CSV table of N, CA and C in Angstrom, one decimal:
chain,number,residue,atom,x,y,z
J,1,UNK,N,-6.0,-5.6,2.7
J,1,UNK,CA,-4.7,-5.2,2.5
J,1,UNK,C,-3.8,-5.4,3.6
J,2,UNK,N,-3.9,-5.2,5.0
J,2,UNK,CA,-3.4,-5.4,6.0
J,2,UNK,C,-3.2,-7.1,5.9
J,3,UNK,N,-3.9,-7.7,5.5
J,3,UNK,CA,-3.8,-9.5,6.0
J,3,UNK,C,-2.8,-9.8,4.4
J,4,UNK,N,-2.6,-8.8,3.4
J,4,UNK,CA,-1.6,-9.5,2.9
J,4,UNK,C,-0.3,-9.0,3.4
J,5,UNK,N,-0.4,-7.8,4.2
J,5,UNK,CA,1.3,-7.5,4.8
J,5,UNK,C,1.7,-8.7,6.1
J,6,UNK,N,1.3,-9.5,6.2
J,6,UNK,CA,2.0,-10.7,7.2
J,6,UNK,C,2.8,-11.3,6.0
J,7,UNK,N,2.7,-11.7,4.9
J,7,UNK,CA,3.1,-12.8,4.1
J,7,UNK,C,4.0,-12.0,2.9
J,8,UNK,N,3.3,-10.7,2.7
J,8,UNK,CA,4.7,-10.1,1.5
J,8,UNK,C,4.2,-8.1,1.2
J,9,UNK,N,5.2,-8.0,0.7
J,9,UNK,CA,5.0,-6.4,0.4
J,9,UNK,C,4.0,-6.2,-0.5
J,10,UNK,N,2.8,-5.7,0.0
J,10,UNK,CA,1.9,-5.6,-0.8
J,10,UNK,C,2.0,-4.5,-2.6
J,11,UNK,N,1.2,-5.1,-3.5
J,11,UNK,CA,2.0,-3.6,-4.3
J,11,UNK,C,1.2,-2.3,-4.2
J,12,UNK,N,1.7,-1.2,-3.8
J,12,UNK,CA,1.2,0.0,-3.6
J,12,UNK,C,0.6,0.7,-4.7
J,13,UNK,N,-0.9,0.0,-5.4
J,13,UNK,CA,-0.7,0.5,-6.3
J,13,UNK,C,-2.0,2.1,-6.6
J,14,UNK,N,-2.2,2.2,-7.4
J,14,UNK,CA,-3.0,3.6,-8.0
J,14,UNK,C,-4.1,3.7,-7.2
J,15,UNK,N,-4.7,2.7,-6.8
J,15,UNK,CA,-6.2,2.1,-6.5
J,15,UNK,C,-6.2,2.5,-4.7
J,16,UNK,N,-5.0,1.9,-4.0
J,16,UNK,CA,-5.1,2.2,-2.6
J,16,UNK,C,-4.7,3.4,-2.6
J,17,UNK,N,-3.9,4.1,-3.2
J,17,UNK,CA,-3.5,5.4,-2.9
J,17,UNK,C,-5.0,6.8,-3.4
J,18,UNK,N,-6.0,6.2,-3.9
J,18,UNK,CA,-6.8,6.7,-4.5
J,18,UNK,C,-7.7,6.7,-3.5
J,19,UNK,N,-8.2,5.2,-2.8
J,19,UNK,CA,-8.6,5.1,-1.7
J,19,UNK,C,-8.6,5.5,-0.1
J,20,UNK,N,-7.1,5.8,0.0
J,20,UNK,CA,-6.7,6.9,1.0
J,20,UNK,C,-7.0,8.0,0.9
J,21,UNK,N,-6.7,8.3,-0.7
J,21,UNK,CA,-7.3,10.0,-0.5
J,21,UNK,C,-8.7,10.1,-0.3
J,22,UNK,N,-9.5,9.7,-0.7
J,22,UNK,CA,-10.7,9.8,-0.9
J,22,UNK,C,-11.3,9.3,0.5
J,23,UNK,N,-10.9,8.4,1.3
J,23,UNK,CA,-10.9,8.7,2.0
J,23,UNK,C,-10.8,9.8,3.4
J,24,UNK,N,-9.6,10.5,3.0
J,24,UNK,CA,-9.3,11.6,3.9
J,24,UNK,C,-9.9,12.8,3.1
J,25,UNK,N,-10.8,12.5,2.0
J,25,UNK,CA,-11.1,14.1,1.5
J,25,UNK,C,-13.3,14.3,2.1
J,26,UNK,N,-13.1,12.5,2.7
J,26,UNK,CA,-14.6,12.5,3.0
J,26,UNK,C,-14.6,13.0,4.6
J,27,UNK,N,-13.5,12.8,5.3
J,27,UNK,CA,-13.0,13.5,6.5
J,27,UNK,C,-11.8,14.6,7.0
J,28,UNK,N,-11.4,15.2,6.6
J,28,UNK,CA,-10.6,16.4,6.2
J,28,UNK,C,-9.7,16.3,8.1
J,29,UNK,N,-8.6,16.7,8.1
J,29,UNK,CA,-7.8,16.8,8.9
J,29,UNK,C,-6.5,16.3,9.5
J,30,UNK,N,-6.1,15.4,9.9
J,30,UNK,CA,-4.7,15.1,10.1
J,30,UNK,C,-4.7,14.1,9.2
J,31,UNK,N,-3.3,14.5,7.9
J,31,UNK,CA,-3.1,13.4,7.0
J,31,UNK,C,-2.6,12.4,7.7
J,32,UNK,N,-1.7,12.1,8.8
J,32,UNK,CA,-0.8,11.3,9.2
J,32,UNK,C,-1.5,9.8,9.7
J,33,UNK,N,-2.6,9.7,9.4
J,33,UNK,CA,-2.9,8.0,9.8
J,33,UNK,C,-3.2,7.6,8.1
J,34,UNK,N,-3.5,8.4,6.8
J,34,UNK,CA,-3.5,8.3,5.8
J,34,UNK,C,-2.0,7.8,5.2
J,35,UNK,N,-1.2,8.8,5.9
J,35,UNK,CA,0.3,8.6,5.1
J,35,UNK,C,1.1,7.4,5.5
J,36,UNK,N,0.9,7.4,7.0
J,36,UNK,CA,1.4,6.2,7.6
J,36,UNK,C,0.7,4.7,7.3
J,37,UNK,N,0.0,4.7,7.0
J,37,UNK,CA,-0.7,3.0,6.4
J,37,UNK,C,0.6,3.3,5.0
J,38,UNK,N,0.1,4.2,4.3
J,38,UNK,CA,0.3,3.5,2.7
J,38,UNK,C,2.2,3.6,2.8
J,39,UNK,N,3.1,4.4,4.2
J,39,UNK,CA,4.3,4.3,4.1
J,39,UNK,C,5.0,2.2,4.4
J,40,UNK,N,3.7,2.8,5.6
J,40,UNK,CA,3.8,1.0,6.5
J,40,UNK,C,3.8,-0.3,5.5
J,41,UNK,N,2.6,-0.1,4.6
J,41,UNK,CA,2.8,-1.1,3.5
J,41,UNK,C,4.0,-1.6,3.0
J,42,UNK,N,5.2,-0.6,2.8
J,42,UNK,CA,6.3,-1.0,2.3
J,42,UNK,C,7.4,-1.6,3.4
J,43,UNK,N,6.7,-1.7,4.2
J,43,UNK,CA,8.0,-2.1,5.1
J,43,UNK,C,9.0,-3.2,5.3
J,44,UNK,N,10.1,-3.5,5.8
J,44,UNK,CA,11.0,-4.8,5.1
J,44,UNK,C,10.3,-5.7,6.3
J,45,UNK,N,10.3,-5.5,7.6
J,45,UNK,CA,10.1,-6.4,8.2
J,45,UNK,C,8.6,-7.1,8.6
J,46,UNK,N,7.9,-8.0,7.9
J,46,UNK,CA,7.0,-8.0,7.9
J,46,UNK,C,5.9,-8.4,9.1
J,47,UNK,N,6.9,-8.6,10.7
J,47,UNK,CA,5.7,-8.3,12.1
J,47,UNK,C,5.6,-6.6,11.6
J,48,UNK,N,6.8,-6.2,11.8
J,48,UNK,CA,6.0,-4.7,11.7
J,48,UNK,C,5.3,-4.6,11.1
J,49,UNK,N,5.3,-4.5,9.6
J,49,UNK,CA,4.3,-4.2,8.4
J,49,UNK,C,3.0,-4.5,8.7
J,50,UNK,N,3.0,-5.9,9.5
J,50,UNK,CA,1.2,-6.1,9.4
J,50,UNK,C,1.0,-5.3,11.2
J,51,UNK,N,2.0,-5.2,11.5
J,51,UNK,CA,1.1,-3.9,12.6
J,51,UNK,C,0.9,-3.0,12.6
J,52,UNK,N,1.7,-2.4,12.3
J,52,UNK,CA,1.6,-0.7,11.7
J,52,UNK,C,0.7,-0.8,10.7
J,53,UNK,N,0.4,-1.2,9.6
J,53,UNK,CA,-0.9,-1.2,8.8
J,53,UNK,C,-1.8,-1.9,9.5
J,54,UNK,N,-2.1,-2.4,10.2
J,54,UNK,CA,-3.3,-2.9,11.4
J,54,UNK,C,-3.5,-1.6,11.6
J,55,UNK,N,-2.8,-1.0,13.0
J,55,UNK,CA,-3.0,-0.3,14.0
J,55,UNK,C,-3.6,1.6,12.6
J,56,UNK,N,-3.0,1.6,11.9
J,56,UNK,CA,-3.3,3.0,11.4
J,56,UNK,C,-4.6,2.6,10.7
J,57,UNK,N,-4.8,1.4,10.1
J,57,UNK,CA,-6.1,1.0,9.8
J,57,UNK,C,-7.1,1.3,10.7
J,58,UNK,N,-6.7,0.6,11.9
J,58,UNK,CA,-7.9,0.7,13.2
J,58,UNK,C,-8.1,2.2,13.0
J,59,UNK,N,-7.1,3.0,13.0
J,59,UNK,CA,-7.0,4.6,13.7
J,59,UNK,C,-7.9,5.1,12.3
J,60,UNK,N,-7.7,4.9,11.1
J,60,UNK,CA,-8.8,5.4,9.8
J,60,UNK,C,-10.1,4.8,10.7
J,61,UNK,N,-10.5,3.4,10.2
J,61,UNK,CA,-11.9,3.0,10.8
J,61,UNK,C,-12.2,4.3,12.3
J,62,UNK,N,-11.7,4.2,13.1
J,62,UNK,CA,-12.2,5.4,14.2
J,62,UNK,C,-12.5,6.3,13.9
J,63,UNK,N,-11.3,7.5,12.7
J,63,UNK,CA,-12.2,8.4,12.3
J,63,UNK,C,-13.3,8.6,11.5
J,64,UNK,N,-13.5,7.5,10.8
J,64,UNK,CA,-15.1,7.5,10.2
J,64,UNK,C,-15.7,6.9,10.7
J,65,UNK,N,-16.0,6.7,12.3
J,65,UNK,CA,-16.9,6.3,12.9
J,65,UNK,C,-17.1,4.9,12.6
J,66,UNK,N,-16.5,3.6,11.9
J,66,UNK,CA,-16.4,2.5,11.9
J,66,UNK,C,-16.4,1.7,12.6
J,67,UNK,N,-17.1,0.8,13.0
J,67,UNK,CA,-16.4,-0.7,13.9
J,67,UNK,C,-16.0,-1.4,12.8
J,68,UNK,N,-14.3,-1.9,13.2
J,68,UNK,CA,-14.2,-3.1,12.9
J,68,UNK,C,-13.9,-4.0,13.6
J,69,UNK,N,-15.3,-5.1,12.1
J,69,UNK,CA,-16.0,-6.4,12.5
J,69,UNK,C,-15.0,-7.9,12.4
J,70,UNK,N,-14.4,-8.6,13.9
J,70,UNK,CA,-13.5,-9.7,13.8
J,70,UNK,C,-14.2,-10.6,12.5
J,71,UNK,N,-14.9,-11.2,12.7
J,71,UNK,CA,-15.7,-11.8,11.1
J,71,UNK,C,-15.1,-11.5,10.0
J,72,UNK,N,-15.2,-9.9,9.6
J,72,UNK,CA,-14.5,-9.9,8.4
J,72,UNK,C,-13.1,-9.6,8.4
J,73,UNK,N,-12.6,-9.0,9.8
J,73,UNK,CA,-11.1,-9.4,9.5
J,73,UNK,C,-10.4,-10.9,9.1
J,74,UNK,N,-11.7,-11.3,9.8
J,74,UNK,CA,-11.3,-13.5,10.1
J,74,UNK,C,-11.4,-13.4,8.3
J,75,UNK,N,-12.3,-13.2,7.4
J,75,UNK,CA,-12.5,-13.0,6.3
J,75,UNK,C,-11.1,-13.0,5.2
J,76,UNK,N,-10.7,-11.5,5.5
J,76,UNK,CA,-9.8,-11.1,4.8
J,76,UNK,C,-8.4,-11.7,5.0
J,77,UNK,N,-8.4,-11.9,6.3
J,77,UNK,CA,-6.8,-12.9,6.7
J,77,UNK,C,-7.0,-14.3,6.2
J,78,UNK,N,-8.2,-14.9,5.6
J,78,UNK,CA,-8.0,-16.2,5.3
J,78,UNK,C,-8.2,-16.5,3.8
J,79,UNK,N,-8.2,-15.2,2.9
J,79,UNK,CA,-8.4,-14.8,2.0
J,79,UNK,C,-6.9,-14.5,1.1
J,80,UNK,N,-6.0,-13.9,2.1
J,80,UNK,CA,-4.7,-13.3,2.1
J,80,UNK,C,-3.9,-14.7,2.1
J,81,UNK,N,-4.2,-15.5,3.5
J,81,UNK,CA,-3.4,-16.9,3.4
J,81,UNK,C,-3.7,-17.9,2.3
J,82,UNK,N,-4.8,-17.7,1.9
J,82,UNK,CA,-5.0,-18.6,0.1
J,82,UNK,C,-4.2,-18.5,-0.6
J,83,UNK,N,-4.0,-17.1,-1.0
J,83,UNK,CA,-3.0,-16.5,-1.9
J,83,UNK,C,-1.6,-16.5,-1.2
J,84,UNK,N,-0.9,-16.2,-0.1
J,84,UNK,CA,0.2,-16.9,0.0
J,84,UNK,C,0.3,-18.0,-0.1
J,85,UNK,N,-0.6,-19.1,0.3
J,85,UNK,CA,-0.7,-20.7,-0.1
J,85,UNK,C,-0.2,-20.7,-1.6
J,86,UNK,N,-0.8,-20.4,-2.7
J,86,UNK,CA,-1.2,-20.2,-3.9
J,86,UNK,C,0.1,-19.5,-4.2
J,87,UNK,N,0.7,-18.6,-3.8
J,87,UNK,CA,2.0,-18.1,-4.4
J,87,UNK,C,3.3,-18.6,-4.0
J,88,UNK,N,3.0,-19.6,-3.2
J,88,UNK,CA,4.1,-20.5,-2.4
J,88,UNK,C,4.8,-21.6,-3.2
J,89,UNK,N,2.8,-21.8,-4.1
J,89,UNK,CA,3.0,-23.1,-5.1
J,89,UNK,C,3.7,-22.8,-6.0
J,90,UNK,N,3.3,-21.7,-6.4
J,90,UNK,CA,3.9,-21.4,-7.7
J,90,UNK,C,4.9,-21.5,-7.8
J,91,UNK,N,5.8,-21.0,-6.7
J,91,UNK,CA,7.3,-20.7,-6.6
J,91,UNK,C,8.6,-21.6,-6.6
C-alpha cells in the first residue's frame, strides 16, 4: 500500500481500514500510528504521502515486533510501478 502512494491516492477502502483495526486490537494502545497511515494515504502531495505512510508503517511493524524485510519492500514497490506503468497505458 505504501509503494502505491508514490504514484497515486490509493483507495481507502473497507479492507485497509479493517486491517488497521485489527491490527491495533491485536496490540492495544496508542491509536495514533493507526490513524496516521490511513489519514497519510489521502494526502495531495505525493513525496509526502509515500513518507508518511512509510514512516507510520515502519512505526506499526515496531510495535508488533516486525522486521521490515528490503526484499519484500523491493517486492511491493516493483509491483506498485507495474500498475502505474499499466495505468499510464490506459490513460
Amino acid at each position: 500500500m505504501t509503494q502505491d502512494c508514490r504514484f497515486c491516492i490509493p483507495e481507502r477502502t473497507y479492507a485497509v481500514r479493517f486491517a488497521l483495526a485489527y491490527l491495533y486490537a491485536l496490540r492495544p494502545g496508542d491509536p495514533a500510528p493507526y490513524i496516521e497511515f490511513w489519514r497519510a494515504m489521502a494526502g495531495e502531495n505525493k513525496l509526502f504521502r509515500f513518507q508518511f505512510t512509510n514512516r507510520t508503517l515502519d512505526t506499526i511493524y515496531r510495535l508488533h515486533g516486525i522486521v521490515r524485510e528490503d526484499p519484500i519492500a523491493r517486492d511491493f514497490f516493483e509491483a506498485a510501478q507495474a500498475r502505474d506503468e499499466r495505468r499510464r497505458e490506459g490513460a
